[in-house]
Tab-separated table of C-alpha atoms in Angstrom:
chain	number	residue	atom	x	y	z
A	98	MET	CA	38.053	50.014	-148.148
A	99	SER	CA	35.235	52.656	-147.309
A	100	VAL	CA	34.045	52.870	-143.943
A	101	PHE	CA	30.783	51.422	-145.469
A	102	SER	CA	32.563	48.441	-147.221
A	103	HIS	CA	34.008	47.841	-143.742
A	104	TYR	CA	30.829	47.628	-141.966
A	105	LEU	CA	29.385	45.026	-144.746
A	106	SER	CA	32.434	43.041	-144.660
A	107	LEU	CA	32.140	42.966	-140.431
A	108	PHE	CA	28.582	41.719	-140.738
A	109	LEU	CA	29.386	38.897	-142.823
A	110	GLN	CA	31.746	37.525	-140.868
A	111	PHE	CA	29.219	37.647	-138.362
A	112	LEU	CA	26.796	35.473	-140.475
A	113	LEU	CA	29.440	33.474	-140.884
A	114	PHE	CA	30.860	32.983	-137.587
A	115	GLY	CA	27.291	33.025	-136.169
A	116	GLY	CA	26.169	30.284	-138.397
A	117	ILE	CA	28.456	28.022	-137.264
A	118	SER	CA	27.531	28.546	-133.635
A	119	ALA	CA	24.078	28.745	-133.982
A	120	THR	CA	24.708	24.866	-136.375
A	121	LEU	CA	26.746	23.554	-133.217
A	122	GLY	CA	24.229	24.507	-130.781
A	123	ILE	CA	21.688	22.769	-132.803
A	124	ALA	CA	24.230	19.438	-133.314
A	125	ILE	CA	24.561	18.964	-129.385
A	126	PRO	CA	22.303	19.841	-126.976
A	127	HIS	CA	22.190	17.048	-124.763
A	128	TYR	CA	25.325	17.409	-123.093
A	129	PRO	CA	25.646	21.311	-121.754
A	130	MET	CA	28.115	19.978	-118.870
A	131	VAL	CA	29.961	19.672	-121.902
A	132	SER	CA	29.225	21.983	-124.167
A	133	VAL	CA	29.062	25.255	-122.693
A	134	PRO	CA	32.735	24.951	-121.882
A	135	VAL	CA	32.684	23.975	-125.723
A	136	PHE	CA	30.879	27.158	-127.016
A	137	LEU	CA	32.537	29.679	-124.749
A	138	LEU	CA	36.112	28.275	-126.207
A	139	LEU	CA	34.497	28.071	-129.617
A	140	GLY	CA	33.487	31.595	-129.188
A	141	LEU	CA	36.713	32.723	-127.946
A	142	ILE	CA	38.585	31.013	-130.736
A	143	LEU	CA	36.253	32.674	-133.849
A	144	TYR	CA	35.967	35.761	-132.278
A	145	ILE	CA	39.902	36.320	-131.085
A	146	LYS	CA	41.585	36.870	-134.314
A	147	ILE	CA	38.483	39.660	-135.614
A	148	LEU	CA	38.621	41.001	-132.205
A	149	LEU	CA	42.136	42.221	-132.592
A	150	ARG	CA	41.330	43.562	-135.297
A	151	ASP	CA	38.065	45.359	-134.842
A	152	TYR	CA	36.268	43.918	-131.742
A	153	HIS	CA	32.771	45.815	-132.266
A	154	ILE	CA	31.996	43.274	-134.372
A	155	ILE	CA	30.832	41.023	-131.115
A	156	LEU	CA	29.269	44.113	-130.143
A	157	GLY	CA	27.529	44.548	-133.417
A	158	ALA	CA	26.406	40.871	-132.979
A	159	ILE	CA	25.256	40.852	-129.526
A	160	ILE	CA	23.059	44.576	-130.791
A	161	VAL	CA	21.576	42.634	-133.822
A	162	VAL	CA	20.368	39.729	-132.170
A	163	ILE	CA	19.149	40.890	-129.008
A	164	PRO	CA	15.685	41.179	-129.862
A	165	PHE	CA	14.938	38.349	-131.805
A	166	ASN	CA	16.789	35.495	-129.342
A	167	PHE	CA	18.454	36.736	-126.621
A	168	GLU	CA	18.249	34.927	-123.389
A	169	SER	CA	19.661	36.338	-120.108
A	170	LEU	CA	22.922	36.615	-118.561
A	171	ILE	CA	22.218	34.476	-116.063
A	172	ALA	CA	20.719	31.235	-117.882
A	173	ALA	CA	23.648	32.060	-120.089
A	174	ILE	CA	26.038	31.107	-116.699
A	175	ASN	CA	23.738	28.797	-115.757
A	176	ILE	CA	25.711	24.546	-117.055
A	177	SER	CA	21.756	23.487	-117.487
A	178	TYR	CA	20.854	25.931	-120.034
A	179	VAL	CA	22.424	26.459	-123.513
A	180	ASN	CA	21.859	28.518	-126.341
A	181	PRO	CA	24.422	30.084	-128.735
A	182	PHE	CA	23.252	33.424	-128.402
A	183	ASN	CA	24.048	33.203	-125.150
A	184	VAL	CA	27.552	31.847	-125.611
A	185	LEU	CA	27.824	34.720	-128.114
A	186	TRP	CA	27.468	37.008	-125.377
A	187	ILE	CA	29.559	35.596	-122.509
A	188	SER	CA	32.371	35.331	-125.159
A	189	TYR	CA	31.846	39.083	-125.559
A	190	VAL	CA	31.291	40.043	-121.842
A	191	GLY	CA	34.764	37.727	-121.489
A	192	ILE	CA	36.494	39.082	-124.098
A	193	VAL	CA	35.742	43.213	-123.106
A	194	LEU	CA	36.810	41.588	-119.528
A	195	LEU	CA	39.901	40.801	-120.780
A	196	ARG	CA	40.409	44.235	-122.811
A	197	CYS	CA	39.549	46.055	-119.734
A	198	ALA	CA	42.061	44.464	-117.459
A	199	THR	CA	44.898	45.037	-120.328
A	200	TYR	CA	43.643	49.049	-120.534
A	201	SER	CA	45.264	51.841	-118.697
A	202	GLU	CA	42.497	53.817	-118.331
A	203	ARG	CA	40.751	53.460	-114.494
A	204	LEU	CA	38.288	50.612	-114.164
A	205	LEU	CA	35.502	53.074	-113.855
A	206	ILE	CA	34.512	55.859	-116.663
A	207	TYR	CA	33.450	58.457	-115.523
A	208	SER	CA	30.209	59.929	-117.652
A	209	PRO	CA	27.648	61.785	-116.743
A	210	LEU	CA	25.110	58.943	-116.034
A	211	ASN	CA	26.929	57.095	-113.261
A	212	LEU	CA	25.572	58.801	-110.224
A	213	PRO	CA	22.094	58.245	-111.565
A	214	ILE	CA	22.575	54.704	-112.321
A	215	PHE	CA	24.094	54.569	-108.514
A	216	PHE	CA	20.639	55.913	-107.011
A	217	VAL	CA	18.614	53.785	-109.447
A	218	VAL	CA	20.069	49.973	-108.645
A	219	LEU	CA	20.521	51.415	-105.029
A	220	SER	CA	16.033	52.148	-104.970
A	221	PHE	CA	15.674	49.298	-106.826
A	222	SER	CA	17.763	46.737	-105.144
A	223	ILE	CA	15.323	47.470	-102.049
A	224	SER	CA	12.284	47.080	-103.998
A	225	PHE	CA	13.457	43.889	-105.230
A	226	VAL	CA	14.027	42.382	-101.564
A	227	GLN	CA	10.354	43.965	-100.656
A	228	SER	CA	8.731	41.500	-103.348
A	229	TYR	CA	10.096	38.449	-100.865
A	230	PHE	CA	7.340	39.635	-98.043
A	231	VAL	CA	4.639	40.131	-101.132
A	232	VAL	CA	5.039	38.415	-104.275
A	233	PRO	CA	4.574	34.372	-104.479
A	234	VAL	CA	8.239	32.200	-104.200
A	235	THR	CA	7.475	30.671	-107.635
A	236	VAL	CA	6.655	33.782	-109.113
A	237	LEU	CA	9.591	35.404	-107.569
A	238	LYS	CA	11.761	32.919	-109.160
A	239	ASP	CA	9.812	32.972	-112.421
A	240	THR	CA	8.728	36.696	-112.967
A	241	ILE	CA	10.771	39.066	-110.579
A	242	PHE	CA	14.444	37.575	-110.496
A	243	PRO	CA	14.493	37.788	-114.252
A	244	ILE	CA	13.035	41.461	-114.744
A	245	PHE	CA	15.473	42.852	-111.715
A	246	GLN	CA	18.621	41.166	-113.591
A	247	GLN	CA	17.273	42.953	-116.799
A	248	TRP	CA	17.625	46.326	-114.788
A	249	LEU	CA	21.293	44.570	-114.003
A	250	GLN	CA	22.079	43.781	-117.578
A	251	TRP	CA	21.197	47.439	-119.192
A	252	ILE	CA	23.359	48.769	-116.884
A	253	LEU	CA	26.417	46.450	-117.798
A	254	PHE	CA	25.804	47.154	-121.379
A	255	TYR	CA	25.946	50.800	-120.441
A	256	PHE	CA	29.716	50.038	-118.569
A	257	PHE	CA	31.211	47.767	-121.478
A	258	CYS	CA	30.243	49.849	-124.190
A	259	LEU	CA	31.594	53.020	-122.139
A	260	LYS	CA	34.722	51.139	-121.398
A	261	GLY	CA	35.167	49.156	-124.905
A	262	VAL	CA	34.949	52.557	-126.754
A	263	ARG	CA	38.004	53.574	-127.105
A	264	THR	CA	38.214	56.237	-130.149
A	265	GLN	CA	35.503	57.879	-132.258
A	266	LYS	CA	35.030	55.957	-135.056
A	267	GLU	CA	34.215	52.831	-132.568
A	268	ALA	CA	31.400	54.739	-131.048
A	269	LYS	CA	29.993	55.405	-134.666
A	270	GLN	CA	30.266	51.598	-134.903
A	271	VAL	CA	28.131	51.065	-132.329
A	272	ILE	CA	25.761	53.574	-133.586
A	273	PHE	CA	25.616	51.822	-136.803
A	274	TRP	CA	24.683	48.242	-135.638
A	275	VAL	CA	21.978	49.830	-133.272
A	276	MET	CA	20.307	51.721	-136.685
A	277	LEU	CA	21.064	48.093	-138.921
A	278	MET	CA	19.113	46.290	-135.897
A	279	LEU	CA	15.838	48.974	-136.207
A	280	LEU	CA	16.100	48.436	-139.973
A	281	PHE	CA	16.185	44.095	-139.379
A	282	ALA	CA	13.374	45.102	-136.335
A	283	GLY	CA	11.131	47.820	-139.041
A	284	LEU	CA	11.111	44.828	-141.838
A	285	GLN	CA	10.005	42.094	-139.527
A	286	ASN	CA	7.371	44.301	-137.782
A	287	ILE	CA	5.727	45.300	-141.928
A	288	ARG	CA	6.497	41.686	-143.196
A	289	ASP	CA	4.230	40.731	-139.500
A	290	TYR	CA	1.581	42.669	-141.031
A	291	MET	CA	1.479	42.206	-144.496
A	292	SER	CA	0.714	38.617	-144.082
A	293	MET	CA	-1.980	39.244	-141.648
A	294	LEU	CA	-0.879	37.319	-138.739
A	295	ALA	CA	-1.420	39.147	-135.535
A	296	VAL	CA	-5.280	40.214	-134.450
A	297	THR	CA	-5.586	41.398	-131.271
A	298	ARG	CA	-8.974	40.291	-128.690
A	299	ALA	CA	-9.067	43.521	-127.872
A	300	ASP	CA	-10.257	45.725	-130.571
A	301	ASN	CA	-10.271	42.739	-133.783
A	302	LEU	CA	-8.339	44.933	-135.664
A	303	GLU	CA	-5.092	43.298	-137.570
A	304	ARG	CA	-2.116	44.839	-135.996
A	305	ALA	CA	1.554	44.187	-136.348
A	306	SER	CA	2.528	42.436	-133.367
A	307	GLY	CA	6.190	42.361	-134.401
A	308	LEU	CA	8.905	41.066	-132.388
A	309	PHE	CA	7.444	41.528	-128.966
A	310	ASN	CA	4.066	39.444	-130.045
A	311	THR	CA	2.367	42.194	-128.555
A	312	ALA	CA	1.417	45.836	-130.989
A	313	ASN	CA	1.897	47.961	-127.814
A	314	TYR	CA	5.270	47.144	-126.827
A	315	SER	CA	6.393	46.739	-130.338
A	316	ALA	CA	4.853	50.374	-131.145
A	317	SER	CA	6.721	51.515	-128.271
A	318	PHE	CA	9.954	49.832	-129.213
A	319	PHE	CA	10.270	51.987	-132.515
A	320	SER	CA	8.901	55.511	-130.408
A	321	TYR	CA	12.261	54.616	-128.760
A	322	TYR	CA	14.636	54.463	-131.301
A	323	VAL	CA	13.064	55.852	-134.736
A	324	PRO	CA	14.220	59.239	-133.269
A	325	PHE	CA	17.003	58.472	-133.542
A	326	ALA	CA	17.070	57.373	-137.250
A	327	VAL	CA	15.077	60.281	-137.723
A	328	GLY	CA	17.772	62.836	-136.053
A	329	LEU	CA	20.952	61.366	-138.224
A	330	ALA	CA	18.697	61.106	-141.943
A	331	LEU	CA	17.608	65.492	-140.812
A	332	SER	CA	21.299	66.204	-139.468
A	333	HIS	CA	23.012	67.239	-143.141
A	334	LEU	CA	25.617	64.705	-143.292
A	335	PRO	CA	28.457	65.080	-145.906
A	336	GLU	CA	28.073	61.287	-147.642
A	337	GLN	CA	25.053	60.664	-149.554
A	338	LYS	CA	25.113	57.374	-148.922
A	339	TRP	CA	24.846	57.723	-144.697
A	340	ARG	CA	21.649	60.051	-145.559
A	341	LEU	CA	20.120	57.698	-147.571
A	342	PHE	CA	20.935	54.265	-144.970
A	343	PHE	CA	19.554	56.644	-142.616
A	344	ALA	CA	16.482	57.868	-144.558
A	345	VAL	CA	15.365	54.099	-145.306
A	346	THR	CA	15.999	53.240	-141.549
A	347	ALA	CA	13.752	56.216	-140.158
A	348	GLY	CA	11.029	55.199	-142.941
A	349	ILE	CA	10.628	51.664	-142.488
A	350	GLY	CA	11.075	52.305	-138.545
A	351	LEU	CA	8.272	54.884	-138.919
A	352	VAL	CA	5.909	52.434	-141.329
A	353	ALA	CA	6.776	49.715	-138.507
A	354	VAL	CA	5.182	51.935	-135.872
A	355	VAL	CA	2.060	52.905	-138.162
A	356	VAL	CA	0.841	48.815	-138.783
A	357	THR	CA	0.676	48.920	-134.758
A	358	TYR	CA	-2.027	51.141	-134.818
A	359	SER	CA	-0.898	51.961	-131.475
A	360	ARG	CA	-2.597	55.323	-130.637
A	361	GLY	CA	0.018	56.102	-128.368
A	362	GLY	CA	3.063	54.767	-129.940
A	363	MET	CA	1.952	56.794	-133.183
A	364	ALA	CA	1.756	60.194	-131.565
A	365	SER	CA	5.270	59.972	-129.361
A	366	THR	CA	6.539	58.998	-132.552
A	367	GLY	CA	5.370	61.756	-134.373
A	368	LEU	CA	5.523	64.284	-131.769
A	369	ALA	CA	9.596	63.461	-131.357
A	370	CYS	CA	10.106	63.611	-135.084
A	371	MET	CA	8.071	67.113	-135.561
A	372	ILE	CA	10.453	68.210	-132.334
A	373	ILE	CA	13.539	66.768	-134.239
A	374	ALA	CA	12.444	68.642	-137.404
A	375	VAL	CA	12.337	71.724	-135.715
A	376	LEU	CA	15.599	71.700	-134.319
A	377	SER	CA	17.232	70.110	-136.947
A	378	LYS	CA	16.229	73.471	-138.613
A	379	VAL	CA	14.082	71.643	-141.575
A	380	ASN	CA	12.989	73.367	-144.824
A	381	ALA	CA	9.860	74.602	-144.508
A	382	ARG	CA	8.539	72.862	-147.415
A	383	LYS	CA	9.666	69.616	-146.496
A	384	VAL	CA	8.015	69.914	-143.054
A	385	VAL	CA	4.716	70.255	-145.433
A	386	VAL	CA	5.227	67.851	-147.403
A	387	LEU	CA	6.243	65.344	-144.626
A	388	CYS	CA	2.700	66.826	-142.988
A	389	LEU	CA	0.747	65.706	-145.879
A	390	ILE	CA	2.023	62.238	-146.381
A	391	ALA	CA	1.352	61.742	-142.225
A	392	GLY	CA	-1.953	63.179	-143.256
A	393	ILE	CA	-3.066	60.596	-145.886
A	394	ALA	CA	-1.428	57.806	-144.348
A	395	PHE	CA	-4.017	58.672	-141.115
A	396	SER	CA	-6.817	59.000	-143.268
A	397	SER	CA	-6.380	55.504	-144.314
A	398	GLY	CA	-8.745	53.259	-143.276
A	399	ASN	CA	-7.838	50.981	-140.636
A	400	ILE	CA	-6.476	54.291	-138.746
A	401	ARG	CA	-10.033	55.646	-138.592
A	402	LYS	CA	-11.109	52.227	-137.785
A	403	ARG	CA	-8.651	52.015	-134.792
A	404	PHE	CA	-9.844	55.747	-133.211
A	405	SER	CA	-13.413	55.042	-133.647
A	406	GLN	CA	-13.004	52.145	-131.617
A	407	SER	CA	-11.614	54.152	-128.913
A	408	SER	CA	-15.299	55.335	-128.096
A	409	VAL	CA	-18.235	52.391	-127.139
A	410	GLU	CA	-21.387	52.651	-125.848
A	411	GLY	CA	-21.563	52.065	-122.792
A	412	PRO	CA	-24.696	50.149	-120.104
A	413	TYR	CA	-26.519	53.566	-119.462
A	414	GLY	CA	-26.386	54.891	-123.453
A	415	GLU	CA	-22.944	56.887	-122.309
A	416	GLN	CA	-19.319	56.844	-124.181
A	417	VAL	CA	-16.699	55.068	-122.722
A	418	ASP	CA	-13.237	54.192	-123.816
A	419	PRO	CA	-12.439	50.793	-122.608
A	420	SER	CA	-9.081	51.435	-122.632
A	421	ILE	CA	-9.203	54.808	-120.932
A	422	HIS	CA	-11.474	53.176	-118.090
A	423	ALA	CA	-9.189	50.382	-117.394
A	424	ARG	CA	-6.743	52.611	-116.775
A	425	LEU	CA	-8.308	54.835	-114.420
A	426	ILE	CA	-8.865	52.009	-112.413
A	427	ALA	CA	-5.628	50.913	-112.543
A	428	TRP	CA	-4.320	53.996	-111.545
A	429	SER	CA	-7.160	54.430	-108.444
A	430	LYS	CA	-5.897	51.115	-106.923
A	431	ALA	CA	-2.079	52.416	-107.979
A	432	PHE	CA	-2.271	55.827	-105.798
A	433	TYR	CA	-4.296	53.584	-102.872
A	434	LEU	CA	-0.817	51.538	-102.476
A	435	ILE	CA	1.686	54.573	-103.111
A	436	ARG	CA	-0.299	56.350	-100.314
A	437	GLU	CA	0.438	53.059	-98.140
A	438	LYS	CA	4.364	53.197	-98.807
A	439	PRO	CA	5.313	56.387	-100.298
A	440	TRP	CA	8.500	56.530	-99.942
A	441	ILE	CA	9.901	52.750	-100.952
A	442	GLY	CA	7.457	51.249	-102.624
A	443	GLN	CA	5.606	48.000	-101.896
A	444	GLY	CA	8.239	45.791	-104.263
A	445	PHE	CA	8.405	44.047	-107.866
A	446	PHE	CA	4.874	42.818	-108.873
A	447	SER	CA	3.094	43.860	-105.858
A	448	PHE	CA	0.506	45.301	-107.381
A	449	ARG	CA	-0.796	42.620	-109.369
A	450	TYR	CA	-0.219	40.367	-106.342
A	451	ILE	CA	-1.672	42.872	-103.466
A	452	LYS	CA	-5.326	42.331	-103.712
A	453	ILE	CA	-7.900	45.102	-102.743
A	454	GLU	CA	-11.718	44.327	-103.095
A	455	LYS	CA	-12.866	47.435	-104.271
A	456	PHE	CA	-10.623	47.913	-107.204
A	457	GLU	CA	-10.898	44.300	-108.050
A	458	ASP	CA	-14.531	44.112	-108.546
A	459	GLU	CA	-14.851	47.438	-110.200
A	460	ALA	CA	-12.000	45.973	-112.781
A	461	ALA	CA	-14.130	42.429	-113.100
A	462	LYS	CA	-17.221	44.456	-113.750
A	463	ALA	CA	-16.180	46.718	-116.111
A	464	HIS	CA	-13.980	44.215	-118.359
A	465	GLY	CA	-14.983	40.409	-116.574
A	466	SER	CA	-11.666	40.144	-115.307
A	467	SER	CA	-9.909	41.152	-112.022
A	468	GLY	CA	-6.714	41.036	-114.009
A	469	MET	CA	-4.929	44.788	-113.658
A	470	ALA	CA	-1.746	46.099	-114.927
A	471	VAL	CA	-0.756	50.023	-114.128
A	472	HIS	CA	-0.619	51.091	-117.739
A	473	ASN	CA	1.776	53.746	-116.467
A	474	GLY	CA	5.785	53.302	-116.602
A	475	PHE	CA	5.854	56.156	-114.012
A	476	LEU	CA	3.153	54.814	-111.241
A	477	ASN	CA	4.381	51.727	-112.014
A	478	ILE	CA	7.801	52.553	-110.178
A	479	LEU	CA	5.897	54.413	-107.668
A	480	VAL	CA	4.077	51.353	-106.321
A	481	ASN	CA	7.526	49.012	-106.777
A	482	ALA	CA	9.713	51.813	-105.454
A	483	GLY	CA	8.116	54.697	-104.137
A	484	ILE	CA	9.239	58.333	-104.177
A	485	THR	CA	13.321	57.547	-104.015
A	486	GLY	CA	12.650	54.920	-106.768
A	487	LEU	CA	10.667	57.462	-109.220
A	488	LEU	CA	13.214	60.136	-108.193
A	489	ALA	CA	16.242	58.222	-108.884
A	490	PHE	CA	14.591	57.420	-112.554
A	491	VAL	CA	13.897	60.900	-113.470
A	492	PHE	CA	17.010	61.565	-112.430
A	493	LEU	CA	18.665	59.512	-114.755
A	494	LEU	CA	16.683	60.617	-117.949
A	495	VAL	CA	17.450	64.326	-116.341
A	496	ALA	CA	21.208	63.335	-117.031
A	497	ILE	CA	20.636	62.071	-120.574
A	498	PHE	CA	18.675	64.912	-121.488
A	499	ARG	CA	20.725	67.588	-120.436
A	500	PHE	CA	24.396	66.257	-121.829
A	501	SER	CA	22.327	65.334	-125.574
A	502	LEU	CA	21.068	68.884	-125.463
A	503	LYS	CA	24.600	70.130	-124.265
A	504	ILE	CA	26.135	68.185	-127.029
A	505	PHE	CA	23.635	69.427	-130.043
A	506	CYS	CA	23.755	72.712	-128.221
A	507	GLU	CA	27.598	72.453	-128.886
A	508	SER	CA	28.386	70.360	-131.448
A	509	LYS	CA	29.683	71.378	-134.783
A	510	ASP	CA	29.934	68.436	-136.640
A	511	PRO	CA	26.556	67.129	-138.028
A	512	TYR	CA	26.833	63.358	-137.076
A	513	TRP	CA	27.007	63.748	-133.385
A	514	LYS	CA	24.453	66.860	-133.480
A	515	GLY	CA	22.056	64.360	-135.380
A	516	VAL	CA	22.618	61.332	-132.487
A	517	ALA	CA	22.040	64.097	-129.767
A	518	VAL	CA	18.544	65.427	-131.485
A	519	GLY	CA	17.714	62.404	-131.611
A	520	PHE	CA	18.542	61.133	-128.017
A	521	LEU	CA	16.699	64.402	-127.055
A	522	GLY	CA	13.154	62.869	-129.542
A	523	ALA	CA	13.787	59.260	-127.942
A	524	ILE	CA	14.007	60.448	-123.915
A	525	ILE	CA	10.234	62.759	-125.058
A	526	SER	CA	8.673	59.952	-126.923
A	527	LEU	CA	9.956	57.302	-123.747
A	528	VAL	CA	7.730	59.890	-121.434
A	529	LEU	CA	5.063	60.419	-123.539
A	530	VAL	CA	5.007	56.411	-124.315
A	531	ASN	CA	4.961	55.795	-120.548
A	532	MET	CA	2.340	57.759	-119.704
A	533	SER	CA	-0.137	55.211	-120.743
A	534	GLY	CA	1.836	51.489	-120.508
A	535	THR	CA	4.208	50.304	-118.856
A	536	ARG	CA	7.211	49.897	-121.213
A	537	LEU	CA	10.388	50.287	-118.816
A	538	TYR	CA	11.061	46.804	-117.483
A	539	ASP	CA	12.364	44.749	-121.105
A	540	ARG	CA	15.686	44.638	-121.579
A	541	GLN	CA	14.828	44.303	-125.445
A	542	MET	CA	13.092	47.302	-125.385
A	543	ILE	CA	15.103	49.606	-123.450
A	544	ALA	CA	18.874	47.918	-123.541
A	545	TYR	CA	19.700	50.435	-126.973
A	546	LEU	CA	19.546	53.694	-124.767
A	547	TRP	CA	22.108	52.949	-122.554
A	548	ILE	CA	24.229	51.420	-125.160
A	549	LEU	CA	23.617	54.614	-127.523
A	550	ALA	CA	23.714	56.910	-124.552
A	551	ALA	CA	27.536	55.117	-123.653
A	552	ALA	CA	28.533	55.512	-127.301
A	553	LEU	CA	27.319	59.370	-127.890
A	554	TYR	CA	29.285	60.167	-124.346
A	555	ARG	CA	32.051	59.007	-125.608
A	556	GLY	CA	32.084	59.694	-129.012
A	557	TYR	CA	31.850	63.195	-128.717
A	558	SER	CA	34.063	62.930	-125.816
A	559	PHE	CA	36.832	61.713	-128.290
A	560	TYR	CA	35.787	64.166	-131.403
A	561	LEU	CA	36.358	66.987	-129.364
A	562	GLN	CA	40.171	65.204	-128.182
A	563	ASP	CA	40.890	64.832	-131.986
A	564	GLN	CA	39.604	68.962	-133.009
A	565	GLU	CA	41.955	69.755	-129.475
A	566	GLY	CA	44.860	68.075	-131.347
A	567	GLU	CA	44.277	69.202	-135.000
A	568	THR	CA	44.171	73.261	-133.695
A	569	SER	CA	47.238	72.269	-131.654
């Protein structure tokens, strides 16, 4: 059986067993005290046979369903809440823990991200504690605690993947599942646009809100992960069918970004793809063709309409960009809060609940509402966790960038070279997107970066071991 047929077989098995779990989840929702243990046992029984042969079917299932219907890990543990996807997740965690317990290697595997992650957890834990003194208790329970869970969950994703991947083939399987998820997500976003369901209040332009019911969030999501598909599509893989798969995934992802009409999403994704094309030494003629296609796309009526709405006439006849105006007011308030507590910050969600009359009045006059968001991911970290929190997060991004660049420069394998250059593009895109938006908290949006980071590091490590074994 070919590798591609093997993946297809695994996915069909996921659909079969996932369908059984989902059906039972719908059938007995009124007996949570009984159903959670039953689901947990069912998940273990259903997946144990597959696990013995190839446990990554479960990881694949988790990866595919995260953005579509995936609740929090804590909610899954709570016996008063039942969701078949939570059961799938708990089954996966339990099995991975069992597998790790029988693994002769030490519990915590070294990686370049271990120390940066420790500092991020420490600084954000301090920020979370501070929230108790700033934010109402109901908001802590309903909003901040789930956000803090999400940060812990992507760390769990990273370490589970780091621990669970034991061969180069398994690392490639993980990356395949993420690309399959990207393909499904892109198709959903395009379908959303084609059905003309999403109309934003901000500009009355029909845009694809997609997975997150917000066009800008969907655009950010694709701007993070499309670079991986582009990097693999341009990496000169020897197998034509894999080149075609990654090319189709990249193409659908790019279209999914465009139909959101997010200026930041389109700009960051475009720049990341240009950098990837240059680093991958793509033929100049192909670059010209791609630029022509992009030029035609960006000359379309809706995109021109979107950019024409960037500037409107103000009360005194001046040209004002409403979104930039809102950001300038929000950033002024953010810098004010940062100066008050520069080192450890004000706590999670403090920006919204610490009212400063001057800025609230400005926002109300400009937009008819005093509600504000920071509209900058890095300023948001500074407000929440201070300079220490921002340094910890930047340390983490730099660590990812450095080991991706190292793999890209050293690797002779086109596959790992493609994943590494995709990571370089993804980090560049992440930084650009979060200069004008706050897209760093959502588990569905950020978790895949840490899964891919673990798969890249472990997969390339095994590749080097395999090469040494062949030469010796």
